[in-house]
Amino acid sequence: MRKLQVKFGTSNTKGSNRSLIRPLQRDRGSGENELNSRRRVDAVMAELGKMIGLENVKGLIKELRAFVEIQRRRQREGLVSSANTLHMIFKGNPGTGKSTVARLMGRLFKELGVLSHGHLLEVERADLVGEYIGHTAHKTREQLKKAIGGILFIDEAYSLARGGEKDFGREAIDVLVKGMEDYRDNLILILAGYKDEMDYFLETNPGLRSRFPIQLEFPDYTVPELLAIAQAMLAEKQYILTPAAAGELEKILRREVLFGHRYNGNARMVRNIIERAMRRQAVRLVNKKNLTRQELMSIEKEDLLRPALPAGVKEGESNLPGGPPICYNNSR
């Protein structure tokens, strides 16, 4: 069974008795506005439900939705409402759905009244860290301001601490921590990256762990889940796999999961394989006349097979002097 680490914590900073719901959106009123808002919330949850896998992540988001809605109902009855810190850590390999989930969270929290805009601002180290003294603080503050009302999503966040004590990344972390306090009523910060690197990052910055009470692990997809993702991508583009092609795709995915690179890309790998198969199908069909609808939609086994290497050339070698190595790894 997959393990999901989830920690809830109540902010102990000043203003911890604040309401979770933004003041301007507490009383949206009943009737049509509230009904439309609920419909939009349901639409976001339905979109989340269509995502392959991630059952534990979905479960947490359902908990957060329920918590916020119950706090709103408590307010209406004159009861004390609790405020929980919603800053989060996302741990997982590329292609496991971290940024997609963060984007859905932004839309959800907007409709629930937690955020005023609900947009997602994705940044990395280069967007926060400057080249000289004072530059980093300015760049980081600018990103924080852009993110107000939504979610600031920092990918490969551990890179902020990779340069040692004198690295400007440390300054960016300090500004982010201050921003979390200054804009706590209308900003959610999500730090994301590989699991091992994020665990090390939190160990080297013990003060950060308590500021991010919600820690989510995004596991790699299983082969059946990758197949389901492939089928969904094909259906969206109005393509279908023949039975032989479906079998070949499963072989490719099993090979990649068992023997591929540790960071093989998950859903991104599937997208690359599918898009390459679509191109190969186009090459196979382009000179044919009177194509049927079925032929235009069908991905055949040969569209997924690796092309034959030139005579006398081994995989990983180039057939041209000084040329790049040839590699037909399906994950690239």
CSV table of C-alpha atoms in Angstrom, one decimal:
chain,number,residue,atom,x,y,z
A,1,MET,CA,0.0,0.0,0.0
A,2,ARG,CA,1.3,3.4,-0.9
A,3,LYS,CA,2.2,5.7,1.9
A,4,LEU,CA,1.0,9.3,2.1
A,5,GLN,CA,2.5,11.6,4.7
A,6,VAL,CA,-0.1,14.2,5.7
A,7,LYS,CA,0.4,16.5,8.7
A,8,PHE,CA,-2.1,19.2,9.7
A,9,GLY,CA,-1.0,22.0,11.9
A,10,THR,CA,-2.5,25.2,13.2
A,11,SER,CA,-0.4,28.3,12.6
A,12,ASN,CA,1.2,29.6,15.8
A,13,THR,CA,2.0,33.0,14.3
A,14,LYS,CA,0.2,36.2,15.1
A,15,GLY,CA,-3.3,36.2,13.8
A,16,SER,CA,-3.7,32.5,14.2
A,17,ASN,CA,-7.3,33.0,15.3
A,18,ARG,CA,-8.1,34.4,11.9
A,19,SER,CA,-10.9,32.8,9.8
A,20,LEU,CA,-9.9,30.4,7.1
A,21,ILE,CA,-12.4,32.1,4.8
A,22,ARG,CA,-11.5,35.4,3.3
A,23,PRO,CA,-13.6,38.2,4.9
A,24,LEU,CA,-14.9,39.5,1.5
A,25,GLN,CA,-16.1,36.1,0.6
A,26,ARG,CA,-17.5,34.8,3.8
A,27,ASP,CA,-21.1,35.8,3.0
A,28,ARG,CA,-21.5,35.2,-0.6
A,29,GLY,CA,-25.2,34.8,0.2
A,30,SER,CA,-27.6,32.1,-0.7
A,31,GLY,CA,-29.3,31.6,-4.0
A,32,GLU,CA,-27.9,31.7,-7.4
A,33,ASN,CA,-24.3,32.9,-6.5
A,34,GLU,CA,-23.8,30.2,-4.0
A,35,LEU,CA,-25.3,27.6,-6.3
A,36,ASN,CA,-23.0,28.6,-9.1
A,37,SER,CA,-20.0,28.5,-6.8
A,38,ARG,CA,-20.9,25.0,-5.6
A,39,ARG,CA,-21.3,23.9,-9.2
A,40,ARG,CA,-17.8,25.2,-10.0
A,41,VAL,CA,-16.4,23.4,-6.9
A,42,ASP,CA,-18.1,20.2,-8.1
A,43,ALA,CA,-16.6,20.7,-11.5
A,44,VAL,CA,-13.1,21.0,-10.1
A,45,MET,CA,-13.6,17.9,-8.0
A,46,ALA,CA,-14.9,16.0,-11.0
A,47,GLU,CA,-11.8,17.0,-12.9
A,48,LEU,CA,-9.6,15.8,-10.1
A,49,GLY,CA,-11.5,12.5,-9.9
A,50,LYS,CA,-10.7,11.9,-13.6
A,51,MET,CA,-7.0,11.9,-12.9
A,52,ILE,CA,-5.4,8.4,-13.0
A,53,GLY,CA,-4.2,7.1,-9.7
A,54,LEU,CA,-3.3,9.5,-6.9
A,55,GLU,CA,-6.0,8.2,-4.7
A,56,ASN,CA,-4.4,9.4,-1.4
A,57,VAL,CA,-3.8,12.8,-2.9
A,58,LYS,CA,-7.5,13.0,-3.9
A,59,GLY,CA,-8.5,12.0,-0.4
A,60,LEU,CA,-6.6,14.8,1.2
A,61,ILE,CA,-8.1,17.4,-1.2
A,62,LYS,CA,-11.6,16.1,-0.3
A,63,GLU,CA,-10.7,16.5,3.4
A,64,LEU,CA,-9.5,20.1,2.8
A,65,ARG,CA,-12.7,20.9,0.9
A,66,ALA,CA,-14.9,19.5,3.6
A,67,PHE,CA,-12.9,21.3,6.3
A,68,VAL,CA,-13.3,24.7,4.6
A,69,GLU,CA,-17.0,24.2,4.0
A,70,ILE,CA,-17.6,23.2,7.6
A,71,GLN,CA,-15.8,26.2,8.9
A,72,ARG,CA,-18.0,28.4,6.7
A,73,ARG,CA,-21.1,26.7,8.2
A,74,ARG,CA,-19.7,27.2,11.7
A,75,GLN,CA,-19.3,30.9,11.0
A,76,ARG,CA,-22.9,31.2,10.0
A,77,GLU,CA,-23.9,29.7,13.3
A,78,GLY,CA,-21.7,32.1,15.2
A,79,LEU,CA,-19.3,29.3,16.2
A,80,VAL,CA,-15.5,29.7,16.4
A,81,SER,CA,-13.9,28.7,13.1
A,82,SER,CA,-10.4,27.2,13.0
A,83,ALA,CA,-7.6,28.4,10.7
A,84,ASN,CA,-5.2,25.7,9.4
A,85,THR,CA,-1.9,26.4,7.6
A,86,LEU,CA,-2.3,25.3,4.0
A,87,HIS,CA,1.3,25.7,2.8
A,88,MET,CA,2.4,22.3,1.4
A,89,ILE,CA,5.3,20.1,0.3
A,90,PHE,CA,4.9,18.0,-2.9
A,91,LYS,CA,7.4,15.1,-3.2
A,92,GLY,CA,7.6,13.1,-6.3
A,93,ASN,CA,9.3,12.4,-9.6
A,94,PRO,CA,8.6,14.3,-12.8
A,95,GLY,CA,5.3,13.6,-14.5
A,96,THR,CA,3.5,12.4,-11.4
A,97,GLY,CA,0.9,15.2,-11.5
A,98,LYS,CA,2.3,17.7,-9.0
A,99,SER,CA,1.7,20.9,-11.0
A,100,THR,CA,-1.6,19.7,-12.3
A,101,VAL,CA,-2.9,19.0,-8.8
A,102,ALA,CA,-1.6,22.4,-7.6
A,103,ARG,CA,-3.5,24.1,-10.4
A,104,LEU,CA,-6.7,22.4,-9.5
A,105,MET,CA,-6.1,23.3,-5.8
A,106,GLY,CA,-5.9,27.0,-6.8
A,107,ARG,CA,-9.2,26.9,-8.6
A,108,LEU,CA,-10.8,25.0,-5.8
A,109,PHE,CA,-9.6,27.3,-3.0
A,110,LYS,CA,-10.8,30.3,-5.0
A,111,GLU,CA,-14.3,28.9,-5.3
A,112,LEU,CA,-14.2,28.0,-1.6
A,113,GLY,CA,-13.3,31.6,-0.7
A,114,VAL,CA,-9.8,30.8,0.7
A,115,LEU,CA,-8.0,32.6,-2.2
A,116,SER,CA,-9.1,35.7,-4.1
A,117,HIS,CA,-7.9,34.7,-7.6
A,118,GLY,CA,-6.8,31.0,-7.5
A,119,HIS,CA,-4.1,31.3,-10.1
A,120,LEU,CA,-1.0,29.2,-10.1
A,121,LEU,CA,2.5,30.8,-10.5
A,122,GLU,CA,5.2,28.3,-11.2
A,123,VAL,CA,8.8,29.4,-10.6
A,124,GLU,CA,12.2,27.8,-10.1
A,125,ARG,CA,15.5,28.9,-8.6
A,126,ALA,CA,16.4,31.2,-11.5
A,127,ASP,CA,13.2,33.2,-11.0
A,128,LEU,CA,14.0,33.8,-7.3
A,129,VAL,CA,17.8,34.0,-6.9
A,130,GLY,CA,19.8,37.0,-8.1
A,131,GLU,CA,23.4,37.5,-9.0
A,132,TYR,CA,24.4,40.1,-6.5
A,133,ILE,CA,23.6,41.3,-3.0
A,134,GLY,CA,20.1,42.6,-2.7
A,135,HIS,CA,19.0,41.3,-6.1
A,136,THR,CA,17.6,38.0,-4.7
A,137,ALA,CA,15.3,39.8,-2.2
A,138,HIS,CA,13.9,42.0,-4.9
A,139,LYS,CA,13.3,39.1,-7.3
A,140,THR,CA,11.7,36.9,-4.7
A,141,ARG,CA,9.4,39.7,-3.4
A,142,GLU,CA,8.3,40.3,-7.0
A,143,GLN,CA,7.3,36.7,-7.4
A,144,LEU,CA,5.5,36.8,-4.1
A,145,LYS,CA,3.5,39.8,-5.2
A,146,LYS,CA,2.5,38.2,-8.5
A,147,ALA,CA,1.3,35.1,-6.6
A,148,ILE,CA,-0.9,37.0,-4.1
A,149,GLY,CA,-4.4,35.6,-4.3
A,150,GLY,CA,-3.2,32.3,-5.6
A,151,ILE,CA,-0.6,29.6,-5.3
A,152,LEU,CA,3.2,30.1,-5.6
A,153,PHE,CA,4.6,26.8,-6.8
A,154,ILE,CA,8.4,26.4,-6.5
A,155,ASP,CA,9.7,23.4,-8.5
A,156,GLU,CA,13.0,21.8,-7.4
A,157,ALA,CA,12.7,23.9,-4.3
A,158,TYR,CA,15.7,22.1,-2.7
A,159,SER,CA,18.0,23.9,-5.1
A,160,LEU,CA,17.5,27.0,-3.0
A,161,ALA,CA,19.8,25.4,-0.3
A,162,ARG,CA,22.3,23.7,-2.6
A,163,GLY,CA,25.0,26.4,-2.5
A,164,GLY,CA,25.8,26.4,1.2
A,165,GLU,CA,25.5,29.2,3.8
A,166,LYS,CA,26.7,32.0,1.6
A,167,ASP,CA,24.6,31.1,-1.4
A,168,PHE,CA,21.9,33.6,-2.3
A,169,GLY,CA,19.3,30.8,-2.3
A,170,ARG,CA,19.3,31.1,1.5
A,171,GLU,CA,18.2,34.7,1.2
A,172,ALA,CA,15.4,33.7,-1.1
A,173,ILE,CA,14.2,31.2,1.6
A,174,ASP,CA,14.2,34.0,4.2
A,175,VAL,CA,12.1,36.3,2.0
A,176,LEU,CA,9.7,33.4,1.3
A,177,VAL,CA,9.2,32.7,5.0
A,178,LYS,CA,8.5,36.4,5.6
A,179,GLY,CA,6.1,36.5,2.7
A,180,MET,CA,4.2,33.5,4.1
A,181,GLU,CA,3.5,35.5,7.2
A,182,ASP,CA,2.8,38.8,5.4
A,183,TYR,CA,0.4,37.4,2.9
A,184,ARG,CA,-0.9,34.5,5.0
A,185,ASP,CA,-4.6,35.5,4.4
A,186,ASN,CA,-4.4,35.2,0.6
A,187,LEU,CA,-1.4,33.1,-0.5
A,188,ILE,CA,-0.5,29.4,-0.5
A,189,LEU,CA,3.1,28.3,-1.0
A,190,ILE,CA,3.9,24.9,-2.4
A,191,LEU,CA,7.5,23.6,-2.5
A,192,ALA,CA,8.0,20.7,-4.9
A,193,GLY,CA,10.7,18.3,-5.9
A,194,TYR,CA,12.2,14.8,-5.9
A,195,LYS,CA,11.3,13.0,-2.6
A,196,ASP,CA,14.9,12.3,-1.4
A,197,GLU,CA,16.1,15.8,-2.2
A,198,MET,CA,13.1,17.4,-0.5
A,199,ASP,CA,13.6,15.2,2.6
A,200,TYR,CA,17.2,16.4,2.7
A,201,PHE,CA,16.1,20.0,2.1
A,202,LEU,CA,13.8,19.9,5.1
A,203,GLU,CA,16.5,18.3,7.3
A,204,THR,CA,18.9,21.1,6.5
A,205,ASN,CA,16.1,23.7,7.2
A,206,PRO,CA,14.3,22.5,10.3
A,207,GLY,CA,12.4,25.7,10.6
A,208,LEU,CA,10.7,25.0,7.4
A,209,ARG,CA,9.1,21.7,8.3
A,210,SER,CA,6.7,23.2,10.8
A,211,ARG,CA,5.7,25.9,8.3
A,212,PHE,CA,4.6,23.2,5.8
A,213,PRO,CA,2.3,21.0,7.8
A,214,ILE,CA,0.9,19.2,4.7
A,215,GLN,CA,3.4,17.0,3.0
A,216,LEU,CA,2.2,14.9,0.0
A,217,GLU,CA,4.0,12.1,-1.8
A,218,PHE,CA,3.2,11.6,-5.4
A,219,PRO,CA,4.2,8.0,-6.2
A,220,ASP,CA,5.3,6.8,-9.6
A,221,TYR,CA,2.5,5.4,-11.8
A,222,THR,CA,2.2,1.7,-12.1
A,223,VAL,CA,2.1,0.1,-15.6
A,224,PRO,CA,-1.8,-0.3,-15.5
A,225,GLU,CA,-2.0,3.4,-14.6
A,226,LEU,CA,0.4,4.4,-17.4
A,227,LEU,CA,-1.7,2.4,-19.8
A,228,ALA,CA,-4.8,4.2,-18.6
A,229,ILE,CA,-3.1,7.5,-19.1
A,230,ALA,CA,-2.1,6.6,-22.6
A,231,GLN,CA,-5.7,5.5,-23.5
A,232,ALA,CA,-7.0,8.8,-22.1
A,233,MET,CA,-4.5,10.9,-24.1
A,234,LEU,CA,-5.3,9.0,-27.3
A,235,ALA,CA,-9.1,9.3,-26.7
A,236,GLU,CA,-8.7,13.1,-26.3
A,237,LYS,CA,-6.9,13.3,-29.7
A,238,GLN,CA,-9.4,10.8,-31.3
A,239,TYR,CA,-6.9,8.0,-31.8
A,240,ILE,CA,-7.2,4.3,-30.9
A,241,LEU,CA,-4.8,1.5,-30.3
A,242,THR,CA,-5.2,-1.7,-32.2
A,243,PRO,CA,-5.0,-4.8,-30.0
A,244,ALA,CA,-1.5,-5.5,-31.2
A,245,ALA,CA,-0.5,-1.9,-30.6
A,246,ALA,CA,-2.0,-2.1,-27.1
A,247,GLY,CA,0.1,-5.2,-26.3
A,248,GLU,CA,3.3,-3.5,-27.7
A,249,LEU,CA,2.7,-0.4,-25.6
A,250,GLU,CA,2.3,-2.5,-22.5
A,251,LYS,CA,5.7,-4.2,-23.2
A,252,ILE,CA,7.3,-0.8,-23.7
A,253,LEU,CA,5.9,0.6,-20.5
A,254,ARG,CA,6.9,-2.5,-18.5
A,255,ARG,CA,10.4,-2.3,-19.9
A,256,GLU,CA,10.7,1.4,-18.9
A,257,VAL,CA,9.3,0.8,-15.4
A,258,LEU,CA,11.6,-2.1,-14.7
A,259,PHE,CA,14.8,-1.1,-16.6
A,260,GLY,CA,14.4,2.6,-17.4
A,261,HIS,CA,15.9,5.6,-15.7
A,262,ARG,CA,14.8,6.3,-12.2
A,263,TYR,CA,13.3,9.6,-13.3
A,264,ASN,CA,11.7,8.3,-16.5
A,265,GLY,CA,9.0,10.9,-16.7
A,266,ASN,CA,5.9,8.9,-15.8
A,267,ALA,CA,3.0,10.7,-17.6
A,268,ARG,CA,5.5,12.8,-19.6
A,269,MET,CA,7.1,9.6,-20.9
A,270,VAL,CA,3.7,8.3,-22.0
A,271,ARG,CA,3.0,11.5,-23.8
A,272,ASN,CA,6.3,11.3,-25.6
A,273,ILE,CA,5.6,7.7,-26.7
A,274,ILE,CA,2.1,8.6,-27.9
A,275,GLU,CA,3.1,11.7,-29.8
A,276,ARG,CA,6.0,9.8,-31.5
A,277,ALA,CA,3.5,7.0,-32.5
A,278,MET,CA,1.2,9.6,-34.0
A,279,ARG,CA,4.1,11.0,-36.1
A,280,ARG,CA,5.0,7.5,-37.3
A,281,GLN,CA,1.4,6.8,-38.2
A,282,ALA,CA,1.4,10.0,-40.2
A,283,VAL,CA,4.5,8.9,-42.1
A,284,ARG,CA,3.0,5.5,-42.7
A,285,LEU,CA,-0.3,6.9,-44.1
A,286,VAL,CA,0.8,10.1,-45.9
A,287,ASN,CA,1.3,8.6,-49.3
A,288,LYS,CA,-1.9,6.5,-49.2
A,289,LYS,CA,-5.1,7.6,-51.0
A,290,ASN,CA,-8.7,7.1,-50.0
A,291,LEU,CA,-7.9,6.7,-46.3
A,292,THR,CA,-10.8,5.5,-44.1
A,293,ARG,CA,-11.8,7.2,-40.8
A,294,GLN,CA,-10.7,4.0,-39.0
A,295,GLU,CA,-7.2,4.1,-40.6
A,296,LEU,CA,-6.8,7.8,-39.7
A,297,MET,CA,-7.6,6.9,-36.1
A,298,SER,CA,-5.7,3.7,-35.6
A,299,ILE,CA,-2.3,3.4,-34.1
A,300,GLU,CA,-0.7,0.1,-35.3
A,301,LYS,CA,2.0,-1.9,-33.6
A,302,GLU,CA,4.6,-0.8,-36.1
A,303,ASP,CA,3.9,2.8,-35.1
A,304,LEU,CA,5.2,2.0,-31.6
A,305,LEU,CA,8.2,-0.2,-32.6
A,306,ARG,CA,11.7,1.2,-32.5
A,307,PRO,CA,13.0,1.8,-36.0
A,308,ALA,CA,15.9,-0.5,-37.1
A,309,LEU,CA,19.4,0.8,-36.5
A,310,PRO,CA,21.6,1.5,-39.5
A,311,ALA,CA,23.8,-1.4,-40.5
A,312,GLY,CA,26.9,-1.7,-38.4
A,313,VAL,CA,25.7,0.8,-35.8
A,314,LYS,CA,25.0,-0.2,-32.2
A,315,GLU,CA,22.6,1.7,-29.9
A,316,GLY,CA,24.4,4.5,-28.2
A,317,GLU,CA,26.9,4.9,-31.0
A,318,SER,CA,26.8,7.4,-33.9
A,319,ASN,CA,27.1,6.5,-37.6
A,320,LEU,CA,28.7,9.9,-38.3
A,321,PRO,CA,32.2,11.0,-37.2
A,322,GLY,CA,31.7,13.3,-34.2
A,323,GLY,CA,27.9,12.9,-34.4
A,324,PRO,CA,25.7,12.5,-31.4
A,325,PRO,CA,24.9,8.9,-30.1
A,326,ILE,CA,21.9,7.2,-31.5
A,327,CYS,CA,19.4,6.1,-28.8
A,328,TYR,CA,16.0,4.7,-29.4
A,329,ASN,CA,15.0,4.6,-25.8
A,330,ASN,CA,11.2,5.1,-25.7
A,331,SER,CA,11.3,7.4,-22.7
A,332,ARG,CA,13.1,10.1,-24.5
